[in-house]
């Protein structure tokens, strides 16, 4: 029972919005840090809200929508760069969820 609890405590969700999988905690993976995971997940949700509002009100606040699109692009490019740093380019594209994430964002 204690071993199972330790294993569950040592595993967490990595990149819920883009490349969800349960993996052992690895302190060397910046992409697995709670700050990076939560930041990307919150940005995904806020981006979805922004797109919904923009569809309903396309002529309202066009400058704000443009700025937000640039912000989301920078955040998602930074997420890509962090994951490439962690896994290498070949390792990044070896995971089908990360390939899907790349295609959706690109």
CSV table of N, CA, C and O in Angstrom, one decimal, residues 31-83:
chain,number,residue,atom,x,y,z
A,31,UNK,N,9.7,20.8,-18.5
A,31,UNK,CA,8.4,20.7,-19.0
A,31,UNK,C,7.4,20.0,-18.0
A,31,UNK,O,6.2,20.1,-18.1
A,32,UNK,N,8.0,19.3,-17.1
A,32,UNK,CA,7.2,18.5,-16.1
A,32,UNK,C,7.0,19.3,-14.8
A,32,UNK,O,6.3,18.9,-13.9
A,33,UNK,N,7.6,20.5,-14.7
A,33,UNK,CA,7.4,21.3,-13.5
A,33,UNK,C,6.0,21.8,-13.3
A,33,UNK,O,5.4,22.1,-14.3
A,34,UNK,N,5.5,21.8,-12.1
A,34,UNK,CA,4.1,22.2,-12.0
A,34,UNK,C,3.8,23.6,-12.5
A,34,UNK,O,2.8,23.9,-13.1
A,35,UNK,N,4.8,24.5,-12.4
A,35,UNK,CA,4.6,25.9,-12.9
A,35,UNK,C,4.4,25.9,-14.4
A,35,UNK,O,3.5,26.5,-14.9
A,36,UNK,N,5.2,25.1,-15.1
A,36,UNK,CA,5.1,25.1,-16.6
A,36,UNK,C,3.8,24.4,-17.0
A,36,UNK,O,3.1,24.9,-17.8
A,37,UNK,N,3.5,23.3,-16.4
A,37,UNK,CA,2.3,22.5,-16.7
A,37,UNK,C,1.0,23.4,-16.5
A,37,UNK,O,0.2,23.5,-17.3
A,38,UNK,N,1.0,24.0,-15.3
A,38,UNK,CA,-0.2,24.8,-15.0
A,38,UNK,C,-0.3,26.1,-15.8
A,38,UNK,O,-1.4,26.5,-16.3
A,39,UNK,N,0.9,26.7,-16.1
A,39,UNK,CA,0.9,27.9,-16.9
A,39,UNK,C,0.4,27.6,-18.4
A,39,UNK,O,-0.5,28.3,-18.9
A,40,UNK,N,0.8,26.5,-18.9
A,40,UNK,CA,0.4,26.1,-20.3
A,40,UNK,C,-1.1,25.7,-20.3
A,40,UNK,O,-1.8,26.2,-21.1
A,41,UNK,N,-1.5,25.0,-19.2
A,41,UNK,CA,-2.9,24.6,-19.2
A,41,UNK,C,-3.8,25.8,-19.0
A,41,UNK,O,-4.9,25.9,-19.7
A,42,UNK,N,-3.5,26.8,-18.2
A,42,UNK,CA,-4.3,28.0,-18.0
A,42,UNK,C,-4.3,28.8,-19.3
A,42,UNK,O,-5.4,29.3,-19.7
A,43,UNK,N,-3.2,28.9,-20.0
A,43,UNK,CA,-3.1,29.6,-21.3
A,43,UNK,C,-4.0,28.9,-22.3
A,43,UNK,O,-4.6,29.6,-23.1
A,44,UNK,N,-4.0,27.6,-22.4
A,44,UNK,CA,-4.9,26.8,-23.3
A,44,UNK,C,-6.3,27.2,-23.0
A,44,UNK,O,-7.1,27.5,-24.0
A,45,UNK,N,-6.7,27.2,-21.8
A,45,UNK,CA,-8.1,27.6,-21.4
A,45,UNK,C,-8.5,29.0,-21.8
A,45,UNK,O,-9.5,29.3,-22.4
A,46,UNK,N,-7.5,29.9,-21.4
A,46,UNK,CA,-7.8,31.3,-21.8
A,46,UNK,C,-7.8,31.6,-23.3
A,46,UNK,O,-8.6,32.4,-23.7
A,47,UNK,N,-7.0,30.9,-24.0
A,47,UNK,CA,-7.0,31.0,-25.5
A,47,UNK,C,-8.3,30.5,-26.0
A,47,UNK,O,-8.9,31.1,-26.9
A,48,UNK,N,-8.9,29.4,-25.5
A,48,UNK,CA,-10.2,28.9,-25.9
A,48,UNK,C,-11.3,29.9,-25.6
A,48,UNK,O,-12.1,30.2,-26.5
A,49,UNK,N,-11.2,30.5,-24.5
A,49,UNK,CA,-12.2,31.6,-24.1
A,49,UNK,C,-12.1,32.8,-25.1
A,49,UNK,O,-13.1,33.3,-25.6
A,50,UNK,N,-10.8,33.2,-25.3
A,50,UNK,CA,-10.6,34.3,-26.2
A,50,UNK,C,-11.1,34.0,-27.6
A,50,UNK,O,-11.8,34.8,-28.2
A,51,UNK,N,-10.9,32.8,-28.1
A,51,UNK,CA,-11.4,32.4,-29.5
A,51,UNK,C,-12.9,32.4,-29.5
A,51,UNK,O,-13.5,32.9,-30.5
A,52,UNK,N,-13.6,32.0,-28.4
A,52,UNK,CA,-15.0,32.0,-28.4
A,52,UNK,C,-15.6,33.4,-28.4
A,52,UNK,O,-16.5,33.7,-29.1
A,53,UNK,N,-15.0,34.3,-27.6
A,53,UNK,CA,-15.4,35.7,-27.5
A,53,UNK,C,-15.2,36.3,-28.9
A,53,UNK,O,-16.0,37.1,-29.4
A,54,UNK,N,-14.0,36.0,-29.5
A,54,UNK,CA,-13.7,36.7,-30.8
A,54,UNK,C,-14.7,36.2,-31.9
A,54,UNK,O,-15.0,37.0,-32.7
A,55,UNK,N,-15.2,35.0,-31.8
A,55,UNK,CA,-16.1,34.5,-32.8
A,55,UNK,C,-17.5,35.3,-32.6
A,55,UNK,O,-18.1,35.7,-33.6
A,56,UNK,N,-17.9,35.5,-31.4
A,56,UNK,CA,-19.1,36.1,-31.1
A,56,UNK,C,-19.1,37.6,-31.3
A,56,UNK,O,-20.1,38.3,-31.7
A,57,UNK,N,-17.9,38.2,-31.1
A,57,UNK,CA,-17.7,39.7,-31.2
A,57,UNK,C,-16.5,40.0,-32.0
A,57,UNK,O,-15.5,40.6,-31.5
A,58,UNK,N,-16.5,39.7,-33.3
A,58,UNK,CA,-15.3,39.8,-34.1
A,58,UNK,C,-14.8,41.3,-34.3
A,58,UNK,O,-13.7,41.5,-34.5
A,59,UNK,N,-15.8,42.2,-34.2
A,59,UNK,CA,-15.4,43.6,-34.5
A,59,UNK,C,-15.1,44.4,-33.2
A,59,UNK,O,-14.7,45.6,-33.2
A,60,UNK,N,-15.3,43.8,-32.0
A,60,UNK,CA,-15.0,44.4,-30.8
A,60,UNK,C,-13.5,44.1,-30.4
A,60,UNK,O,-13.1,43.0,-30.5
A,61,UNK,N,-12.8,45.1,-30.0
A,61,UNK,CA,-11.5,45.0,-29.4
A,61,UNK,C,-10.5,44.2,-30.4
A,61,UNK,O,-9.8,43.3,-29.9
A,62,UNK,N,-10.4,44.6,-31.6
A,62,UNK,CA,-9.5,43.9,-32.6
A,62,UNK,C,-8.1,43.9,-32.1
A,62,UNK,O,-7.3,43.0,-32.3
A,63,UNK,N,-7.7,45.0,-31.5
A,63,UNK,CA,-6.3,45.2,-31.1
A,63,UNK,C,-6.0,44.2,-30.0
A,63,UNK,O,-4.9,43.6,-30.0
A,64,UNK,N,-6.9,44.1,-29.0
A,64,UNK,CA,-6.7,43.2,-27.9
A,64,UNK,C,-6.6,41.7,-28.4
A,64,UNK,O,-5.8,41.0,-28.0
A,65,UNK,N,-7.5,41.4,-29.4
A,65,UNK,CA,-7.4,40.0,-29.9
A,65,UNK,C,-6.1,39.7,-30.6
A,65,UNK,O,-5.5,38.6,-30.5
A,66,UNK,N,-5.6,40.7,-31.3
A,66,UNK,CA,-4.3,40.6,-32.0
A,66,UNK,C,-3.2,40.4,-31.0
A,66,UNK,O,-2.3,39.5,-31.1
A,67,UNK,N,-3.2,41.2,-30.0
A,67,UNK,CA,-2.2,41.1,-28.9
A,67,UNK,C,-2.2,39.7,-28.2
A,67,UNK,O,-1.2,39.1,-28.0
A,68,UNK,N,-3.5,39.3,-27.9
A,68,UNK,CA,-3.6,38.0,-27.2
A,68,UNK,C,-3.1,36.8,-28.1
A,68,UNK,O,-2.5,35.9,-27.7
A,69,UNK,N,-3.4,36.9,-29.4
A,69,UNK,CA,-2.9,35.9,-30.4
A,69,UNK,C,-1.4,35.8,-30.4
A,69,UNK,O,-0.8,34.7,-30.4
A,70,UNK,N,-0.8,37.0,-30.3
A,70,UNK,CA,0.7,37.0,-30.2
A,70,UNK,C,1.2,36.4,-28.9
A,70,UNK,O,2.2,35.6,-28.9
A,71,UNK,N,0.5,36.7,-27.8
A,71,UNK,CA,0.9,36.2,-26.5
A,71,UNK,C,0.8,34.7,-26.5
A,71,UNK,O,1.7,34.0,-26.1
A,72,UNK,N,-0.4,34.1,-27.0
A,72,UNK,CA,-0.5,32.7,-27.0
A,72,UNK,C,0.5,32.0,-27.9
A,72,UNK,O,1.0,31.0,-27.6
A,73,UNK,N,0.8,32.6,-29.0
A,73,UNK,CA,1.9,32.1,-29.9
A,73,UNK,C,3.2,32.0,-29.2
A,73,UNK,O,3.9,31.0,-29.3
A,74,UNK,N,3.6,33.1,-28.5
A,74,UNK,CA,4.8,33.1,-27.7
A,74,UNK,C,4.8,32.0,-26.6
A,74,UNK,O,5.8,31.3,-26.5
A,75,UNK,N,3.7,31.9,-25.9
A,75,UNK,CA,3.6,30.9,-24.9
A,75,UNK,C,3.8,29.5,-25.4
A,75,UNK,O,4.5,28.6,-24.9
A,76,UNK,N,3.1,29.2,-26.5
A,76,UNK,CA,3.1,27.8,-27.1
A,76,UNK,C,4.4,27.5,-27.8
A,76,UNK,O,4.9,26.4,-27.8
A,77,UNK,N,5.1,28.5,-28.3
A,77,UNK,CA,6.4,28.4,-28.8
A,77,UNK,C,7.4,28.1,-27.7
A,77,UNK,O,8.3,27.3,-27.8
A,78,UNK,N,7.2,28.8,-26.6
A,78,UNK,CA,8.1,28.5,-25.4
A,78,UNK,C,7.9,27.1,-24.9
A,78,UNK,O,8.8,26.4,-24.5
A,79,UNK,N,6.6,26.7,-24.9
A,79,UNK,CA,6.3,25.3,-24.5
A,79,UNK,C,7.1,24.3,-25.4
A,79,UNK,O,7.7,23.3,-24.9
A,80,UNK,N,7.0,24.5,-26.7
A,80,UNK,CA,7.7,23.7,-27.6
A,80,UNK,C,9.2,23.7,-27.4
A,80,UNK,O,9.8,22.6,-27.3
A,81,UNK,N,9.8,24.9,-27.2
A,81,UNK,CA,11.2,25.0,-26.9
A,81,UNK,C,11.6,24.3,-25.6
A,81,UNK,O,12.6,23.6,-25.6
A,82,UNK,N,10.8,24.4,-24.6
A,82,UNK,CA,11.1,23.7,-23.3
A,82,UNK,C,11.1,22.2,-23.5
A,82,UNK,O,11.9,21.4,-23.0
A,83,UNK,N,10.1,21.7,-24.2
A,83,UNK,CA,10.0,20.2,-24.5
A,83,UNK,C,11.1,19.7,-25.4
A,83,UNK,O,11.6,18.6,-25.2
